[in-house]
């Protein structure tokens, strides 16, 4: 994400719609330059109390990682808010979740090694502080009131907006964790094909990785409550983007979508300015407002599109956003799943043929139903598990054709898809069985 230090950009000429289209087009890369960027978030908790860690503990953790392992500190108003090392960054989500944004890497072996190294560094420092980290999609025990609020100005604006724009409010930022992968495209046509394939299949990923069945210390009625609460978080900024499947879709259509959504804030001279509901289109048109003296920049655009949260998000790459956070094996499996499907031409084309006659209503049904029933969701008279089996085989075949010996990263998914039992359902089975309906053992079971 752009930081406040990158905010004082001086525009030499007025920003145009063509500039915004060119921004996305500048992401086009030849296949030999395609990379894999994996991001994941995790909850910190006090080992003795199982309560969320406090900001002071987060600060001690970040300082400890920086000092022990040679990371550079990222500061805001004399507060440490993250770390950077080469192309990797460690940042904080609004509720204190710790996020690794990995470097763009060539193989799944490299990206999984990166995750392992990061978890080792975090665990080394965390154990000395008597804190642990949990691989799950939703904070399982504590209430929203118990969550640590990270003092970052951008979060104030996001939280305020969500409180007004949604029924679930800021819960989606304070109590959720996800694993994502960012993948490249070679052209506008390639972007369109990958966007459609990944958007249609995103509910299948949500089902396979469903891992958030608990809230406030008990089952919440969902397999992925993280995915469910996004549905009502802000309908204009989230969802399945039906227009992606229109014949007219391309970079320009995504620009139009983003232009007409309200901006949350501007950054000028390391200060945050409230946009008060102004859309980016209004901002570019010079509409009379409290921001009339500000000239739009491409950095403003980059920040704005980062405040949109659809199931697949376009930047200068495509972000897969549908999966719950989970244990190490699942963190490595998520990029493997999507690389096998999207970076292999045969698998990608087979997916596109498969989804070609799926209707907008069917895609939306999957989006809303999968968080509840997972792979048991009925789709065209059969359980979704059978569709997932076909998709997983395509992912495996795609990885085999890549030739990097990467198919082993899909092993964690084979059991889920083969049985139709999601990680969430396994947790619920433990909760109702050996745990004696006590949530506390989840902190040991899913601790990194």
mmCIF file of N, CA, C and O in Angstrom, residues 163-241:
data_model
loop_
_atom_site.group_PDB
_atom_site.id
_atom_site.type_symbol
_atom_site.label_atom_id
_atom_site.label_comp_id
_atom_site.label_asym_id
_atom_site.label_seq_id
_atom_site.Cartn_x
_atom_site.Cartn_y
_atom_site.Cartn_z
ATOM 1 N N UNK A 163 -18.726 2.376 9.171
ATOM 2 C CA UNK A 163 -19.779 2.512 10.177
ATOM 3 C C UNK A 163 -21.040 3.120 9.561
ATOM 4 O O UNK A 163 -22.157 2.825 9.980
ATOM 5 N N UNK A 164 -20.839 3.979 8.561
ATOM 6 C CA UNK A 164 -21.982 4.634 7.916
ATOM 7 C C UNK A 164 -22.530 3.851 6.726
ATOM 8 O O UNK A 164 -23.703 3.944 6.409
ATOM 9 N N UNK A 165 -21.652 3.064 6.065
ATOM 10 C CA UNK A 165 -22.036 2.474 4.784
ATOM 11 C C UNK A 165 -22.479 1.021 4.878
ATOM 12 O O UNK A 165 -22.874 0.448 3.871
ATOM 13 N N UNK A 166 -22.410 0.416 6.061
ATOM 14 C CA UNK A 166 -22.675 -1.014 6.118
ATOM 15 C C UNK A 166 -23.403 -1.392 7.400
ATOM 16 O O UNK A 166 -23.429 -0.640 8.372
ATOM 17 N N UNK A 167 -23.964 -2.593 7.366
ATOM 18 C CA UNK A 167 -24.635 -3.110 8.557
ATOM 19 C C UNK A 167 -23.643 -3.813 9.482
ATOM 20 O O UNK A 167 -23.864 -3.875 10.685
ATOM 21 N N UNK A 168 -22.569 -4.344 8.909
ATOM 22 C CA UNK A 168 -21.578 -5.036 9.734
ATOM 23 C C UNK A 168 -20.510 -4.086 10.260
ATOM 24 O O UNK A 168 -19.690 -4.473 11.088
ATOM 25 N N UNK A 169 -20.512 -2.848 9.759
ATOM 26 C CA UNK A 169 -19.601 -1.838 10.276
ATOM 27 C C UNK A 169 -18.142 -2.222 10.118
ATOM 28 O O UNK A 169 -17.754 -2.896 9.166
ATOM 29 N N UNK A 170 -17.320 -1.801 11.067
ATOM 30 C CA UNK A 170 -15.873 -2.001 10.931
ATOM 31 C C UNK A 170 -15.404 -3.413 11.238
ATOM 32 O O UNK A 170 -14.205 -3.680 11.196
ATOM 33 N N UNK A 171 -16.335 -4.325 11.541
ATOM 34 C CA UNK A 171 -15.955 -5.703 11.871
ATOM 35 C C UNK A 171 -15.039 -6.320 10.818
ATOM 36 O O UNK A 171 -14.121 -7.078 11.141
ATOM 37 N N UNK A 172 -15.291 -6.011 9.539
ATOM 38 C CA UNK A 172 -14.530 -6.642 8.467
ATOM 39 C C UNK A 172 -13.051 -6.279 8.531
ATOM 40 O O UNK A 172 -12.206 -7.018 8.006
ATOM 41 N N UNK A 173 -12.724 -5.176 9.160
ATOM 42 C CA UNK A 173 -11.321 -4.788 9.253
ATOM 43 C C UNK A 173 -10.708 -5.119 10.608
ATOM 44 O O UNK A 173 -9.513 -5.377 10.699
ATOM 45 N N UNK A 174 -11.510 -5.132 11.643
ATOM 46 C CA UNK A 174 -10.969 -5.340 12.980
ATOM 47 C C UNK A 174 -10.853 -6.807 13.369
ATOM 48 O O UNK A 174 -10.032 -7.159 14.213
ATOM 49 N N UNK A 175 -11.675 -7.686 12.781
ATOM 50 C CA UNK A 175 -11.706 -9.061 13.291
ATOM 51 C C UNK A 175 -11.558 -10.124 12.209
ATOM 52 O O UNK A 175 -11.924 -11.278 12.426
ATOM 53 N N UNK A 176 -11.020 -9.770 11.037
ATOM 54 C CA UNK A 176 -10.855 -10.752 9.976
ATOM 55 C C UNK A 176 -9.393 -10.903 9.576
ATOM 56 O O UNK A 176 -8.596 -9.984 9.741
ATOM 57 N N UNK A 177 -9.058 -12.082 9.068
ATOM 58 C CA UNK A 177 -7.735 -12.347 8.491
ATOM 59 C C UNK A 177 -7.911 -13.159 7.210
ATOM 60 O O UNK A 177 -8.754 -14.053 7.139
ATOM 61 N N UNK A 178 -7.088 -12.844 6.232
ATOM 62 C CA UNK A 178 -7.179 -13.509 4.938
ATOM 63 C C UNK A 178 -5.795 -13.896 4.439
ATOM 64 O O UNK A 178 -4.785 -13.454 4.978
ATOM 65 N N UNK A 179 -5.782 -14.739 3.415
ATOM 66 C CA UNK A 179 -4.564 -14.996 2.647
ATOM 67 C C UNK A 179 -4.903 -14.685 1.193
ATOM 68 O O UNK A 179 -5.961 -15.085 0.697
ATOM 69 N N UNK A 180 -4.041 -13.930 0.539
ATOM 70 C CA UNK A 180 -4.276 -13.484 -0.830
ATOM 71 C C UNK A 180 -3.045 -13.773 -1.675
ATOM 72 O O UNK A 180 -1.939 -13.887 -1.156
ATOM 73 N N UNK A 181 -3.271 -13.838 -2.985
ATOM 74 C CA UNK A 181 -2.131 -13.882 -3.907
ATOM 75 C C UNK A 181 -2.367 -12.859 -5.007
ATOM 76 O O UNK A 181 -3.505 -12.631 -5.441
ATOM 77 N N UNK A 182 -1.291 -12.206 -5.401
ATOM 78 C CA UNK A 182 -1.317 -11.202 -6.458
ATOM 79 C C UNK A 182 -0.607 -11.767 -7.679
ATOM 80 O O UNK A 182 0.538 -12.225 -7.578
ATOM 81 N N UNK A 183 -1.296 -11.729 -8.824
ATOM 82 C CA UNK A 183 -0.773 -12.349 -10.037
ATOM 83 C C UNK A 183 -0.813 -11.377 -11.211
ATOM 84 O O UNK A 183 -1.673 -10.496 -11.276
ATOM 85 N N UNK A 184 0.107 -11.565 -12.145
ATOM 86 C CA UNK A 184 0.288 -10.647 -13.263
ATOM 87 C C UNK A 184 -0.559 -11.016 -14.465
ATOM 88 O O UNK A 184 -1.104 -12.115 -14.566
ATOM 89 N N UNK A 185 -0.628 -10.067 -15.404
ATOM 90 C CA UNK A 185 -1.274 -10.284 -16.698
ATOM 91 C C UNK A 185 -0.369 -9.718 -17.791
ATOM 92 O O UNK A 185 0.442 -8.808 -17.542
ATOM 93 N N UNK A 186 -0.515 -10.254 -19.014
ATOM 94 C CA UNK A 186 0.377 -9.855 -20.103
ATOM 95 C C UNK A 186 -0.217 -8.770 -20.986
ATOM 96 O O UNK A 186 0.510 -8.072 -21.690
ATOM 97 N N UNK A 187 -1.538 -8.632 -20.960
ATOM 98 C CA UNK A 187 -2.226 -7.697 -21.852
ATOM 99 C C UNK A 187 -3.611 -7.424 -21.286
ATOM 100 O O UNK A 187 -4.038 -8.064 -20.313
ATOM 101 N N UNK A 188 -4.323 -6.502 -21.889
ATOM 102 C CA UNK A 188 -5.691 -6.249 -21.464
ATOM 103 C C UNK A 188 -6.552 -7.495 -21.644
ATOM 104 O O UNK A 188 -7.342 -7.855 -20.758
ATOM 105 N N UNK A 189 -6.373 -8.175 -22.765
ATOM 106 C CA UNK A 189 -7.147 -9.396 -23.008
ATOM 107 C C UNK A 189 -6.835 -10.463 -21.966
ATOM 108 O O UNK A 189 -7.737 -11.136 -21.449
ATOM 109 N N UNK A 190 -5.564 -10.615 -21.629
ATOM 110 C CA UNK A 190 -5.166 -11.591 -20.614
ATOM 111 C C UNK A 190 -5.749 -11.218 -19.256
ATOM 112 O O UNK A 190 -6.212 -12.089 -18.504
ATOM 113 N N UNK A 191 -5.750 -9.929 -18.931
ATOM 114 C CA UNK A 191 -6.358 -9.473 -17.673
ATOM 115 C C UNK A 191 -7.836 -9.849 -17.634
ATOM 116 O O UNK A 191 -8.338 -10.362 -16.622
ATOM 117 N N UNK A 192 -8.547 -9.596 -18.736
ATOM 118 C CA UNK A 192 -9.983 -9.885 -18.780
ATOM 119 C C UNK A 192 -10.239 -11.373 -18.542
ATOM 120 O O UNK A 192 -11.106 -11.759 -17.739
ATOM 121 N N UNK A 193 -9.479 -12.229 -19.218
ATOM 122 C CA UNK A 193 -9.675 -13.672 -19.093
ATOM 123 C C UNK A 193 -9.396 -14.135 -17.659
ATOM 124 O O UNK A 193 -10.162 -14.918 -17.075
ATOM 125 N N UNK A 194 -8.304 -13.642 -17.084
ATOM 126 C CA UNK A 194 -7.959 -14.039 -15.711
ATOM 127 C C UNK A 194 -8.940 -13.466 -14.700
ATOM 128 O O UNK A 194 -9.283 -14.126 -13.706
ATOM 129 N N UNK A 195 -9.402 -12.241 -14.939
ATOM 130 C CA UNK A 195 -10.370 -11.622 -14.028
ATOM 131 C C UNK A 195 -11.656 -12.437 -14.017
ATOM 132 O O UNK A 195 -12.201 -12.770 -12.953
ATOM 133 N N UNK A 196 -12.152 -12.806 -15.191
ATOM 134 C CA UNK A 196 -13.408 -13.561 -15.260
ATOM 135 C C UNK A 196 -13.265 -14.944 -14.630
ATOM 136 O O UNK A 196 -14.133 -15.379 -13.860
ATOM 137 N N UNK A 197 -12.176 -15.634 -14.951
ATOM 138 C CA UNK A 197 -11.975 -16.977 -14.409
ATOM 139 C C UNK A 197 -11.874 -16.936 -12.886
ATOM 140 O O UNK A 197 -12.521 -17.727 -12.176
ATOM 141 N N UNK A 198 -11.082 -16.014 -12.369
ATOM 142 C CA UNK A 198 -10.853 -15.977 -10.921
ATOM 143 C C UNK A 198 -12.079 -15.463 -10.172
ATOM 144 O O UNK A 198 -12.363 -15.919 -9.061
ATOM 145 N N UNK A 199 -12.825 -14.551 -10.755
ATOM 146 C CA UNK A 199 -14.017 -14.034 -10.091
ATOM 147 C C UNK A 199 -15.095 -15.114 -10.002
ATOM 148 O O UNK A 199 -15.715 -15.309 -8.947
ATOM 149 N N UNK A 200 -15.290 -15.845 -11.091
ATOM 150 C CA UNK A 200 -16.299 -16.910 -11.081
ATOM 151 C C UNK A 200 -15.934 -18.012 -10.089
ATOM 152 O O UNK A 200 -16.808 -18.576 -9.417
ATOM 153 N N UNK A 201 -14.641 -18.315 -9.974
ATOM 154 C CA UNK A 201 -14.203 -19.406 -9.102
ATOM 155 C C UNK A 201 -13.889 -18.965 -7.683
ATOM 156 O O UNK A 201 -13.587 -19.805 -6.831
ATOM 157 N N UNK A 202 -13.967 -17.665 -7.407
ATOM 158 C CA UNK A 202 -13.614 -17.193 -6.071
ATOM 159 C C UNK A 202 -14.447 -17.865 -4.979
ATOM 160 O O UNK A 202 -13.913 -18.220 -3.919
ATOM 161 N N UNK A 203 -15.767 -18.091 -5.182
ATOM 162 C CA UNK A 203 -16.525 -18.801 -4.138
ATOM 163 C C UNK A 203 -16.025 -20.224 -3.882
ATOM 164 O O UNK A 203 -16.163 -20.732 -2.762
ATOM 165 N N UNK A 204 -15.446 -20.867 -4.887
ATOM 166 C CA UNK A 204 -14.891 -22.206 -4.672
ATOM 167 C C UNK A 204 -13.675 -22.109 -3.766
ATOM 168 O O UNK A 204 -13.492 -22.929 -2.850
ATOM 169 N N UNK A 205 -12.843 -21.092 -3.982
ATOM 170 C CA UNK A 205 -11.716 -20.873 -3.068
ATOM 171 C C UNK A 205 -12.217 -20.561 -1.664
ATOM 172 O O UNK A 205 -11.674 -21.065 -0.672
ATOM 173 N N UNK A 206 -13.253 -19.736 -1.570
ATOM 174 C CA UNK A 206 -13.832 -19.421 -0.257
ATOM 175 C C UNK A 206 -14.263 -20.693 0.458
ATOM 176 O O UNK A 206 -14.027 -20.864 1.663
ATOM 177 N N UNK A 207 -14.874 -21.613 -0.282
ATOM 178 C CA UNK A 207 -15.341 -22.871 0.316
ATOM 179 C C UNK A 207 -14.170 -23.732 0.764
ATOM 180 O O UNK A 207 -14.143 -24.237 1.895
ATOM 181 N N UNK A 208 -13.184 -23.921 -0.104
ATOM 182 C CA UNK A 208 -12.060 -24.807 0.211
ATOM 183 C C UNK A 208 -11.280 -24.289 1.424
ATOM 184 O O UNK A 208 -10.831 -25.065 2.271
ATOM 185 N N UNK A 209 -11.146 -22.963 1.517
ATOM 186 C CA UNK A 209 -10.331 -22.362 2.577
ATOM 187 C C UNK A 209 -11.160 -21.886 3.770
ATOM 188 O O UNK A 209 -10.622 -21.256 4.679
ATOM 189 N N UNK A 210 -12.473 -22.198 3.788
ATOM 190 C CA UNK A 210 -13.358 -21.724 4.859
ATOM 191 C C UNK A 210 -12.795 -22.112 6.230
ATOM 192 O O UNK A 210 -12.603 -23.298 6.515
ATOM 193 N N UNK A 211 -12.573 -21.101 7.081
ATOM 194 C CA UNK A 211 -11.853 -21.354 8.335
ATOM 195 C C UNK A 211 -12.207 -20.296 9.382
ATOM 196 O O UNK A 211 -11.351 -19.843 10.120
ATOM 197 N N UNK A 212 -13.498 -19.918 9.425
ATOM 198 C CA UNK A 212 -13.898 -18.919 10.430
ATOM 199 C C UNK A 212 -15.294 -19.219 10.969
ATOM 200 O O UNK A 212 -16.229 -18.440 10.781
ATOM 201 N N UNK A 213 -15.435 -20.348 11.679
ATOM 202 C CA UNK A 213 -16.760 -20.741 12.168
ATOM 203 C C UNK A 213 -17.102 -20.228 13.562
ATOM 204 O O UNK A 213 -18.195 -20.513 14.058
ATOM 205 N N UNK A 214 -16.172 -19.489 14.201
ATOM 206 C CA UNK A 214 -16.397 -19.053 15.582
ATOM 207 C C UNK A 214 -16.391 -17.527 15.680
ATOM 208 O O UNK A 214 -15.633 -16.842 15.007
ATOM 209 N N UNK A 215 -17.249 -17.018 16.556
ATOM 210 C CA UNK A 215 -17.259 -15.599 16.938
ATOM 211 C C UNK A 215 -17.649 -15.519 18.410
ATOM 212 O O UNK A 215 -18.512 -16.283 18.865
ATOM 213 N N UNK A 216 -17.020 -14.614 19.137
ATOM 214 C CA UNK A 216 -17.407 -14.366 20.529
ATOM 215 C C UNK A 216 -17.444 -15.650 21.363
ATOM 216 O O UNK A 216 -18.292 -15.826 22.239
ATOM 217 N N UNK A 217 -16.529 -16.581 21.047
ATOM 218 C CA UNK A 217 -16.364 -17.771 21.867
ATOM 219 C C UNK A 217 -17.267 -18.937 21.557
ATOM 220 O O UNK A 217 -17.269 -19.928 22.292
ATOM 221 N N UNK A 218 -18.014 -18.863 20.440
ATOM 222 C CA UNK A 218 -18.908 -19.983 20.115
ATOM 223 C C UNK A 218 -19.150 -20.033 18.607
ATOM 224 O O UNK A 218 -18.835 -19.082 17.892
ATOM 225 N N UNK A 219 -19.731 -21.138 18.097
ATOM 226 C CA UNK A 219 -20.039 -21.213 16.669
ATOM 227 C C UNK A 219 -20.971 -20.073 16.247
ATOM 228 O O UNK A 219 -21.859 -19.669 17.005
ATOM 229 N N UNK A 220 -20.738 -19.571 15.032
ATOM 230 C CA UNK A 220 -21.521 -18.418 14.562
ATOM 231 C C UNK A 220 -22.520 -18.776 13.466
ATOM 232 O O UNK A 220 -23.204 -17.891 12.935
ATOM 233 N N UNK A 221 -22.610 -20.061 13.106
ATOM 234 C CA UNK A 221 -23.567 -20.466 12.083
ATOM 235 C C UNK A 221 -23.022 -20.423 10.668
ATOM 236 O O UNK A 221 -23.740 -20.748 9.719
ATOM 237 N N UNK A 222 -21.762 -20.044 10.509
ATOM 238 C CA UNK A 222 -21.138 -19.967 9.191
ATOM 239 C C UNK A 222 -19.867 -20.817 9.176
ATOM 240 O O UNK A 222 -19.289 -21.113 10.221
ATOM 241 N N UNK A 223 -19.460 -21.175 7.972
ATOM 242 C CA UNK A 223 -18.143 -21.801 7.809
ATOM 243 C C UNK A 223 -17.085 -20.735 7.546
ATOM 244 O O UNK A 223 -15.938 -20.877 7.949
ATOM 245 N N UNK A 224 -17.506 -19.659 6.866
ATOM 246 C CA UNK A 224 -16.628 -18.501 6.682
ATOM 247 C C UNK A 224 -17.417 -17.238 7.003
ATOM 248 O O UNK A 224 -18.005 -16.607 6.120
ATOM 249 N N UNK A 225 -17.435 -16.888 8.270
ATOM 250 C CA UNK A 225 -18.121 -15.655 8.644
ATOM 251 C C UNK A 225 -17.367 -14.447 8.097
ATOM 252 O O UNK A 225 -17.959 -13.403 7.823
ATOM 253 N N UNK A 226 -16.055 -14.592 7.917
ATOM 254 C CA UNK A 226 -15.285 -13.495 7.303
ATOM 255 C C UNK A 226 -15.866 -13.157 5.933
ATOM 256 O O UNK A 226 -16.110 -11.996 5.607
ATOM 257 N N UNK A 227 -16.059 -14.180 5.120
ATOM 258 C CA UNK A 227 -16.610 -13.955 3.784
ATOM 259 C C UNK A 227 -18.028 -13.394 3.869
ATOM 260 O O UNK A 227 -18.390 -12.469 3.126
ATOM 261 N N UNK A 228 -18.824 -13.915 4.782
ATOM 262 C CA UNK A 228 -20.224 -13.491 4.886
ATOM 263 C C UNK A 228 -20.356 -12.009 5.235
ATOM 264 O O UNK A 228 -21.166 -11.297 4.629
ATOM 265 N N UNK A 229 -19.570 -11.533 6.186
ATOM 266 C CA UNK A 229 -19.791 -10.149 6.618
ATOM 267 C C UNK A 229 -19.340 -9.146 5.560
ATOM 268 O O UNK A 229 -19.799 -7.997 5.573
ATOM 269 N N UNK A 230 -18.500 -9.574 4.639
ATOM 270 C CA UNK A 230 -18.146 -8.673 3.536
ATOM 271 C C UNK A 230 -19.353 -8.373 2.650
ATOM 272 O O UNK A 230 -19.425 -7.311 2.017
ATOM 273 N N UNK A 231 -20.304 -9.308 2.595
ATOM 274 C CA UNK A 231 -21.458 -9.121 1.712
ATOM 275 C C UNK A 231 -22.218 -7.844 2.059
ATOM 276 O O UNK A 231 -22.694 -7.126 1.177
ATOM 277 N N UNK A 232 -22.334 -7.545 3.351
ATOM 278 C CA UNK A 232 -23.087 -6.366 3.781
ATOM 279 C C UNK A 232 -22.193 -5.227 4.255
ATOM 280 O O UNK A 232 -22.670 -4.266 4.850
ATOM 281 N N UNK A 233 -20.884 -5.324 3.983
ATOM 282 C CA UNK A 233 -19.984 -4.305 4.528
ATOM 283 C C UNK A 233 -20.089 -2.986 3.769
ATOM 284 O O UNK A 233 -20.088 -1.927 4.359
ATOM 285 N N UNK A 234 -20.134 -3.011 2.466
ATOM 286 C CA UNK A 234 -20.324 -1.822 1.641
ATOM 287 C C UNK A 234 -20.548 -2.324 0.229
ATOM 288 O O UNK A 234 -19.597 -2.600 -0.506
ATOM 289 N N UNK A 235 -21.799 -2.466 -0.149
ATOM 290 C CA UNK A 235 -22.132 -3.164 -1.391
ATOM 291 C C UNK A 235 -21.520 -2.506 -2.623
ATOM 292 O O UNK A 235 -21.259 -3.179 -3.630
ATOM 293 N N UNK A 236 -21.286 -1.208 -2.586
ATOM 294 C CA UNK A 236 -20.722 -0.537 -3.757
ATOM 295 C C UNK A 236 -19.240 -0.855 -3.945
ATOM 296 O O UNK A 236 -18.726 -0.802 -5.057
ATOM 297 N N UNK A 237 -18.553 -1.150 -2.848
ATOM 298 C CA UNK A 237 -17.100 -1.360 -2.920
ATOM 299 C C UNK A 237 -16.700 -2.821 -2.899
ATOM 300 O O UNK A 237 -15.512 -3.138 -2.995
ATOM 301 N N UNK A 238 -17.663 -3.730 -2.711
ATOM 302 C CA UNK A 238 -17.354 -5.146 -2.558
ATOM 303 C C UNK A 238 -18.122 -5.960 -3.593
ATOM 304 O O UNK A 238 -18.814 -5.409 -4.441
ATOM 305 N N UNK A 239 -17.980 -7.286 -3.522
ATOM 306 C CA UNK A 239 -18.863 -8.141 -4.302
ATOM 307 C C UNK A 239 -18.243 -8.766 -5.534
ATOM 308 O O UNK A 239 -17.021 -8.789 -5.716
ATOM 309 N N UNK A 240 -19.109 -9.250 -6.416
ATOM 310 C CA UNK A 240 -18.736 -10.103 -7.548
ATOM 311 C C UNK A 240 -18.647 -9.358 -8.883
ATOM 312 O O UNK A 240 -18.430 -9.974 -9.918
ATOM 313 N N UNK A 241 -18.837 -8.057 -8.884
ATOM 314 C CA UNK A 241 -18.614 -7.202 -10.069
ATOM 315 C C UNK A 241 -19.171 -7.822 -11.356
ATOM 316 O O UNK A 241 -18.411 -8.211 -12.249
#
